[in-house]
Amino acid sequence: MKKSAIALAIALGTVSFQSAAEIRINGFASIIGGQTLDSDDTLYGYDNDFDMENRSLFALQLSADLQESLTATAQIVGRGQNDFDAEFEWAYLTYAISDSSQISAGKMRIPFYRYSDFLDVGYAYRWVKPPQSVYNLSFSTYNGLSYIHNSTLGEWESTVQLALGSVDDDIVAITYSDEAELNNTVGINWTLSRDWFSARAAYFATEASISAANSPELSGLLAGLTGYGLTQQADDIAADKDDAYFAAIGIAIDYNDILFDAEYTQFDVDNSILAKQQQYYASIGYRIDTWTLHLTYEHNEDKNDNDEFNSVPLTITAPNGVTIPVTTDPTNPNAPYLRTLVNGALAGARSESETWSIGARYDFHPSAAFKIELNQFDNTLTDQKVELLSFGIDLVF
């Protein structure tokens, strides 16, 4: 869906007065620039050349009241990294079962994180972007059903969301663009809040299949294992209909002028080359009139379990009793063993990093805020440090 989608949305708004449905159009935008502070560094899609497109976006959200408790919602987003080509990111129907519960069907945001519903609405949070060590999954929507129930538990407000559906998209996993299917995805997200404190927990389970077609190295390794009849070892590194889960917990405090947020997440695809991911952040902020100052620490660790290594035998025995080395070329005595290559692929999936961020937000307008932020990313495995300076304006309209 190209830029014509926005023109269509505006046209729909102009005819709403004659329609049975009341259509409301809201919008939001982020105009963000940034660059790394060293000529050889890259981080979050930025390099040492100043870039105003990577994180910039414009969006419209349309909400139509179809009466009798039924509404339709669509969100159209044009991202700078995609030349601002507009696409429908949300498109769903919602039926209000009662004053406290509703069910939705269509394409919606997956409620992985505290800020999932506002992931693209930069005006809704104090950072230029939420902490990337945690908010690092490259997909954020699913097709399916959502049920939300609001209630009170004593003096606490409770919101429970159940989700059921699937994801069929290109994601960052083995390479920077891999075909992925997440089927039979089911999850729960529960938030409790009282006065200035809130806590949430989320858990999702799915069946994951991620293509290795864009990785010649992994595709060749899988073919080599299969050629030796080592189908179990091949299955143990391929992501093909494997069980996967995502889990998260978090808290938030907004007390007087003091702000505090923390989230911890885990993500794992069983029996695959993908490393188990564990990450968290803690962030403190302080409001001074129209300014908000903040400091954030993040930590990320991805690694495979030790029992996944050395699973490939060094040799196999042929039916005639001959011992065959399990290498890339059994006729070449210098050919590398597949065990070595598999171990290398498992070890290569490991990463560990720390990130410190300091920034400020200035609400110079009732619907707009200026932000500036300095991130220092530290790859603790290689001791490589990268600094990124970004700034810009977030607005809603």
Coordinates of C-alpha atoms in Angstrom, one line a residue:
M1 CA 0.0 0.0 0.0
K2 CA 1.7 3.2 -1.2
K3 CA 1.2 6.9 -0.4
S4 CA -2.3 6.7 -2.0
A5 CA -3.5 5.1 1.3
I6 CA -3.2 8.4 3.1
A7 CA -5.1 10.2 0.4
L8 CA -7.8 7.5 0.7
A9 CA -7.9 8.1 4.5
I10 CA -8.4 11.8 4.0
A11 CA -11.1 11.2 1.5
L12 CA -12.9 8.9 3.9
G13 CA -12.8 11.7 6.5
T14 CA -14.4 14.2 4.1
V15 CA -17.4 12.0 3.5
S16 CA -17.9 11.0 7.1
F17 CA -20.6 13.6 7.7
Q18 CA -22.9 11.8 5.2
S19 CA -22.1 8.4 6.4
A20 CA -23.9 6.3 9.1
A21 CA -20.6 5.8 10.8
E22 CA -18.7 8.6 12.7
I23 CA -15.1 8.5 11.5
R24 CA -12.3 10.0 13.6
I25 CA -8.9 10.6 12.3
N26 CA -5.9 11.1 14.5
G27 CA -2.2 11.3 13.6
F28 CA 1.3 11.2 14.9
A29 CA 4.8 11.8 13.6
S30 CA 8.4 11.6 14.5
I31 CA 11.1 13.7 12.8
I32 CA 14.3 12.2 14.1
G33 CA 17.9 12.7 13.1
G34 CA 21.0 10.9 14.3
Q35 CA 24.6 9.8 13.6
T36 CA 27.3 7.8 15.3
L37 CA 30.2 9.7 16.7
D38 CA 33.0 7.7 15.1
S39 CA 33.5 7.2 11.3
D40 CA 33.6 3.4 11.4
D41 CA 30.7 2.8 13.8
T42 CA 27.1 1.8 13.1
L43 CA 24.2 1.4 15.6
Y44 CA 20.4 1.0 15.3
G45 CA 20.6 1.7 11.5
Y46 CA 22.8 4.8 11.9
D47 CA 26.4 5.4 10.8
N48 CA 28.7 8.5 10.9
D49 CA 26.6 10.3 8.1
F50 CA 23.8 12.3 9.6
D51 CA 20.5 10.6 8.8
M52 CA 17.0 12.1 9.1
E53 CA 15.1 9.1 7.6
N54 CA 16.0 6.0 9.7
R55 CA 13.6 6.6 12.6
S56 CA 11.3 9.3 11.1
L57 CA 7.7 8.4 10.4
F58 CA 4.2 9.9 9.7
A59 CA 1.0 8.1 10.6
L60 CA -2.7 8.3 10.5
Q61 CA -5.2 6.3 12.7
L62 CA -8.8 6.0 11.6
S63 CA -11.5 4.9 14.0
A64 CA -15.0 4.4 12.8
D65 CA -18.0 4.0 15.2
L66 CA -20.3 1.6 13.4
Q67 CA -22.8 1.9 16.2
E68 CA -24.3 -0.9 18.4
S69 CA -20.9 -1.5 20.1
L70 CA -18.9 -2.1 16.9
T71 CA -15.9 -0.1 15.8
A72 CA -13.3 -0.4 13.0
T73 CA -9.7 0.8 13.4
A74 CA -6.9 1.2 10.9
Q75 CA -3.5 2.6 11.2
I76 CA -1.5 3.8 8.2
V77 CA 2.2 4.4 8.7
G78 CA 4.9 5.8 6.3
R79 CA 8.4 5.2 7.5
G80 CA 11.5 7.1 6.4
Q81 CA 13.5 4.0 6.1
N82 CA 11.0 2.8 3.5
D83 CA 10.9 6.1 1.6
F84 CA 7.7 7.0 3.5
D85 CA 5.7 4.5 1.5
A86 CA 2.4 4.2 3.5
E87 CA 1.2 0.8 4.6
F88 CA -1.6 -0.5 6.8
E89 CA 0.0 -1.7 10.0
W90 CA -3.3 -2.1 11.9
A91 CA -6.7 -3.1 10.5
Y92 CA -9.2 -4.6 12.9
L93 CA -12.8 -4.6 14.2
T94 CA -13.7 -4.3 17.9
Y95 CA -17.0 -5.4 19.5
A96 CA -17.7 -4.1 23.1
I97 CA -19.2 -7.1 24.9
S98 CA -19.9 -4.9 28.0
D99 CA -18.5 -1.8 29.7
S100 CA -15.6 -3.9 30.9
S101 CA -14.7 -6.3 28.1
Q102 CA -14.2 -6.3 24.3
I103 CA -13.1 -8.6 21.6
S104 CA -11.1 -7.6 18.5
A105 CA -10.3 -9.4 15.2
G106 CA -7.9 -8.5 12.5
K107 CA -4.3 -7.2 12.3
M108 CA -3.2 -5.8 15.6
R109 CA -0.2 -5.0 17.8
I110 CA 1.3 -7.9 19.8
P111 CA 1.3 -6.8 23.4
F112 CA 4.9 -8.0 24.1
Y113 CA 6.0 -4.9 26.0
R114 CA 4.7 -2.1 28.3
Y115 CA 4.8 0.4 25.4
S116 CA 3.7 -2.0 22.7
D117 CA 0.4 -0.1 21.9
F118 CA 2.4 3.2 21.6
L119 CA 5.6 1.7 20.0
D120 CA 5.5 4.2 17.1
V121 CA 4.0 7.1 19.0
G122 CA 7.2 8.7 20.2
Y123 CA 5.2 11.4 22.0
A124 CA 4.0 8.8 24.5
Y125 CA 7.4 8.1 26.1
R126 CA 10.5 10.1 27.2
W127 CA 13.1 8.3 25.1
V128 CA 13.8 9.0 21.4
K129 CA 13.0 5.2 21.1
P130 CA 12.3 2.7 23.9
P131 CA 15.4 0.8 25.1
Q132 CA 16.5 -1.2 22.1
S133 CA 18.1 -4.0 24.0
V134 CA 14.6 -5.0 25.2
Y135 CA 12.5 -3.7 22.3
N136 CA 14.5 -5.6 19.8
L137 CA 12.1 -8.0 18.0
S138 CA 11.8 -7.0 14.4
F139 CA 8.0 -7.7 14.2
S140 CA 5.3 -6.1 16.2
T141 CA 1.9 -7.1 14.7
Y142 CA -0.1 -10.3 14.3
N143 CA -3.3 -11.4 12.6
G144 CA -5.9 -12.9 14.9
L145 CA -8.1 -12.3 17.9
S146 CA -7.8 -10.2 21.1
Y147 CA -9.9 -10.2 24.2
I148 CA -9.5 -7.5 26.8
H149 CA -11.2 -7.5 30.3
N150 CA -10.9 -4.6 32.7
S151 CA -11.8 -5.0 36.4
T152 CA -11.0 -3.8 39.9
L153 CA -9.3 -6.0 42.5
G154 CA -9.8 -4.1 45.7
E155 CA -7.9 -0.9 45.2
W156 CA -6.1 -2.2 42.1
E157 CA -7.2 -1.7 38.5
S158 CA -6.7 -4.9 36.4
T159 CA -6.5 -5.3 32.7
V160 CA -6.1 -8.8 31.2
Q161 CA -5.6 -9.3 27.5
L162 CA -5.7 -12.7 25.7
A163 CA -4.3 -13.0 22.2
L164 CA -4.6 -15.8 19.6
G165 CA -3.3 -15.7 16.0
S166 CA -0.3 -15.9 13.7
V167 CA 2.6 -14.0 12.2
D168 CA 3.7 -14.4 8.6
D169 CA 6.4 -11.8 7.8
D170 CA 10.1 -11.2 7.0
I171 CA 12.0 -10.8 10.3
V172 CA 15.6 -10.4 11.6
A173 CA 16.7 -13.7 12.9
I174 CA 19.3 -15.8 11.1
T175 CA 20.0 -13.0 8.7
Y176 CA 18.6 -9.4 8.4
S177 CA 15.6 -10.7 6.4
D178 CA 14.2 -14.2 6.8
E179 CA 10.8 -15.6 6.0
A180 CA 9.1 -16.5 9.2
E181 CA 5.8 -18.1 10.3
L182 CA 4.7 -18.1 13.9
N183 CA 1.6 -20.3 14.0
N184 CA -0.8 -21.1 16.8
T185 CA 0.4 -18.1 18.7
V186 CA -1.4 -17.7 22.1
G187 CA -0.6 -15.3 24.9
I188 CA -1.7 -13.4 27.9
N189 CA -0.8 -9.9 29.1
W190 CA -1.9 -8.8 32.6
T191 CA -1.4 -5.3 34.0
L192 CA -2.2 -4.2 37.6
S193 CA -2.1 -0.5 38.5
R194 CA -2.8 1.6 41.6
D195 CA -2.2 5.3 42.0
W196 CA 1.4 5.9 40.9
F197 CA 2.5 2.3 40.5
S198 CA 1.8 -0.4 37.8
A199 CA 3.1 -3.9 37.1
R200 CA 2.7 -6.2 34.1
A201 CA 3.5 -9.7 33.0
A202 CA 3.2 -11.3 29.6
Y203 CA 3.7 -14.8 28.2
F204 CA 3.4 -16.0 24.6
A205 CA 3.9 -19.4 23.1
T206 CA 4.0 -20.2 19.4
E207 CA 5.2 -22.7 16.7
A208 CA 8.1 -21.1 14.9
S209 CA 9.4 -21.8 11.4
I210 CA 12.2 -19.5 10.1
S211 CA 13.7 -20.1 6.6
A212 CA 17.5 -20.4 6.3
A213 CA 17.3 -19.8 2.5
N214 CA 19.0 -16.4 2.9
S215 CA 22.0 -17.9 4.7
P216 CA 24.1 -20.0 2.3
E217 CA 26.3 -21.1 5.2
L218 CA 23.5 -22.5 7.3
S219 CA 21.7 -24.0 4.3
G220 CA 24.9 -25.8 3.3
L221 CA 25.4 -27.0 6.9
L222 CA 21.9 -28.4 7.0
A223 CA 22.3 -30.1 3.6
G224 CA 25.6 -31.6 4.8
L225 CA 24.1 -33.1 8.0
T226 CA 21.2 -34.5 6.1
G227 CA 23.5 -36.0 3.5
Y228 CA 25.2 -38.0 6.2
G229 CA 21.9 -39.2 7.6
L230 CA 22.2 -37.0 10.6
T231 CA 18.6 -35.7 10.4
Q232 CA 18.2 -35.3 14.2
Q233 CA 21.2 -33.0 14.3
A234 CA 19.9 -31.1 11.4
D235 CA 16.5 -30.7 13.1
D236 CA 18.2 -29.5 16.2
I237 CA 19.6 -26.4 14.4
A238 CA 16.9 -25.7 11.9
A239 CA 13.9 -23.6 13.0
D240 CA 11.2 -25.7 11.5
K241 CA 7.9 -25.9 13.5
D242 CA 9.7 -25.6 16.8
D243 CA 8.2 -24.5 20.0
A244 CA 9.0 -20.9 21.0
Y245 CA 8.1 -18.6 23.8
F246 CA 8.3 -14.9 24.9
A247 CA 8.0 -13.9 28.5
A248 CA 8.1 -10.4 30.1
I249 CA 7.7 -8.7 33.4
G250 CA 7.9 -5.0 34.2
I251 CA 7.0 -2.2 36.6
A252 CA 6.4 1.5 36.2
I253 CA 6.4 4.4 38.7
D254 CA 5.1 7.9 38.2
Y255 CA 5.3 9.6 41.6
N256 CA 5.1 13.3 41.7
D257 CA 8.0 14.3 39.3
I258 CA 9.9 11.0 39.6
L259 CA 9.6 8.4 36.9
F260 CA 10.9 4.8 36.9
D261 CA 10.5 2.0 34.4
A262 CA 12.0 -1.5 34.2
E263 CA 11.3 -4.5 32.0
Y264 CA 12.9 -7.9 31.7
T265 CA 12.2 -10.2 28.7
Q266 CA 13.2 -13.7 27.5
F267 CA 12.7 -15.1 24.0
D268 CA 13.7 -18.6 22.9
V269 CA 13.1 -21.0 19.9
D270 CA 13.7 -24.6 21.1
N271 CA 16.0 -26.9 19.1
S272 CA 17.3 -24.2 16.7
I273 CA 20.5 -22.3 15.9
L274 CA 18.9 -19.2 17.5
A275 CA 20.3 -18.3 20.8
K276 CA 18.1 -17.8 23.9
Q277 CA 17.7 -14.1 24.5
Q278 CA 17.6 -12.5 27.9
Q279 CA 17.5 -8.7 28.3
Y280 CA 16.4 -6.0 30.7
Y281 CA 16.5 -2.3 31.3
A282 CA 16.0 0.1 34.2
S283 CA 15.3 3.8 33.6
I284 CA 14.8 6.8 35.9
G285 CA 13.5 10.2 34.9
Y286 CA 12.8 13.5 36.6
R287 CA 10.4 16.2 35.5
I288 CA 11.3 19.8 35.9
D289 CA 8.4 21.9 34.6
T290 CA 8.3 21.2 30.8
W291 CA 11.6 19.3 30.8
T292 CA 12.1 15.6 31.6
L293 CA 15.7 14.3 32.2
H294 CA 16.4 10.6 32.1
L295 CA 19.1 8.0 32.5
T296 CA 18.8 4.4 31.3
Y297 CA 20.8 1.2 31.7
E298 CA 20.3 -1.8 29.4
H299 CA 21.7 -5.3 29.3
N300 CA 21.4 -8.0 26.7
E301 CA 22.7 -11.6 26.6
D302 CA 22.1 -14.1 23.9
K303 CA 23.7 -17.6 24.1
N304 CA 23.0 -21.3 23.4
D305 CA 23.1 -23.8 26.2
N306 CA 26.3 -25.9 26.6
D307 CA 24.5 -29.2 25.9
E308 CA 23.8 -28.0 22.3
F309 CA 27.5 -28.1 21.5
N310 CA 29.3 -31.3 20.3
S311 CA 26.1 -33.0 19.2
V312 CA 27.4 -33.9 15.8
P313 CA 29.6 -37.1 15.7
L314 CA 33.1 -36.8 14.3
T315 CA 32.6 -40.1 12.3
I316 CA 29.9 -42.5 11.2
T317 CA 30.1 -46.1 10.2
A318 CA 29.0 -47.1 6.8
P319 CA 27.0 -50.4 6.2
N320 CA 30.2 -52.1 5.0
G321 CA 31.9 -51.2 8.3
V322 CA 34.1 -48.4 6.9
T323 CA 34.5 -45.4 9.2
I324 CA 33.6 -42.1 7.4
P325 CA 34.7 -38.7 8.8
V326 CA 31.8 -36.3 9.0
T327 CA 33.4 -33.4 7.2
T328 CA 32.5 -31.1 4.3
D329 CA 34.5 -33.5 2.0
P330 CA 35.2 -37.0 3.3
T331 CA 37.8 -37.5 0.5
N332 CA 39.8 -34.5 1.7
P333 CA 41.8 -35.2 4.9
N334 CA 42.0 -31.4 5.5
A335 CA 38.3 -30.7 5.2
P336 CA 36.7 -29.2 8.3
Y337 CA 34.5 -31.4 10.5
L338 CA 30.8 -30.5 10.5
R339 CA 30.9 -30.6 14.3
T340 CA 33.4 -27.7 14.2
L341 CA 31.1 -25.8 11.9
V342 CA 28.0 -26.4 13.9
N343 CA 29.8 -25.5 17.1
G344 CA 31.0 -22.3 15.4
A345 CA 27.5 -21.4 14.3
L346 CA 26.1 -21.9 17.8
A347 CA 28.9 -19.9 19.3
G348 CA 28.5 -17.2 16.7
A349 CA 24.9 -16.6 17.8
R350 CA 26.2 -15.4 21.2
S351 CA 26.1 -11.8 22.0
E352 CA 26.3 -9.7 25.1
S353 CA 26.1 -5.9 25.5
E354 CA 25.5 -3.1 27.9
T355 CA 24.0 0.3 26.9
W356 CA 23.9 3.6 28.9
S357 CA 21.6 6.4 27.7
I358 CA 21.2 9.9 28.9
G359 CA 18.6 12.3 27.4
A360 CA 16.1 15.0 27.8
R361 CA 12.6 15.8 26.6
Y362 CA 11.2 19.3 26.3
D363 CA 7.5 19.7 25.9
F364 CA 7.5 23.0 24.0
H365 CA 3.9 22.6 22.7
P366 CA 0.8 20.8 24.1
S367 CA 1.1 18.3 21.2
A368 CA 4.8 18.2 20.5
A369 CA 8.0 17.5 22.3
F370 CA 11.7 17.9 21.4
K371 CA 14.0 15.1 22.5
I372 CA 17.8 14.6 22.5
E373 CA 19.6 11.5 23.6
L374 CA 23.1 10.0 23.7
N375 CA 23.5 6.2 23.7
Q376 CA 26.7 4.4 24.5
F377 CA 26.6 0.8 23.4
D378 CA 29.3 -1.6 24.7
N379 CA 29.8 -5.0 23.1
T380 CA 31.2 -6.8 26.1
L381 CA 32.5 -9.8 24.1
T382 CA 34.6 -7.7 21.8
D383 CA 35.0 -4.6 24.0
Q384 CA 33.8 -2.4 21.1
K385 CA 32.0 0.8 22.1
V386 CA 29.7 2.8 19.9
E387 CA 28.2 6.2 20.7
L388 CA 25.1 7.5 19.0
L389 CA 23.6 11.0 19.2
S390 CA 20.0 11.4 18.1
F391 CA 17.5 14.2 18.4
G392 CA 14.2 15.3 17.0
I393 CA 10.5 16.2 17.5
D394 CA 7.6 13.9 18.3
L395 CA 4.0 15.2 17.8
V396 CA 0.4 14.1 17.8
F397 CA -2.5 15.7 16.0

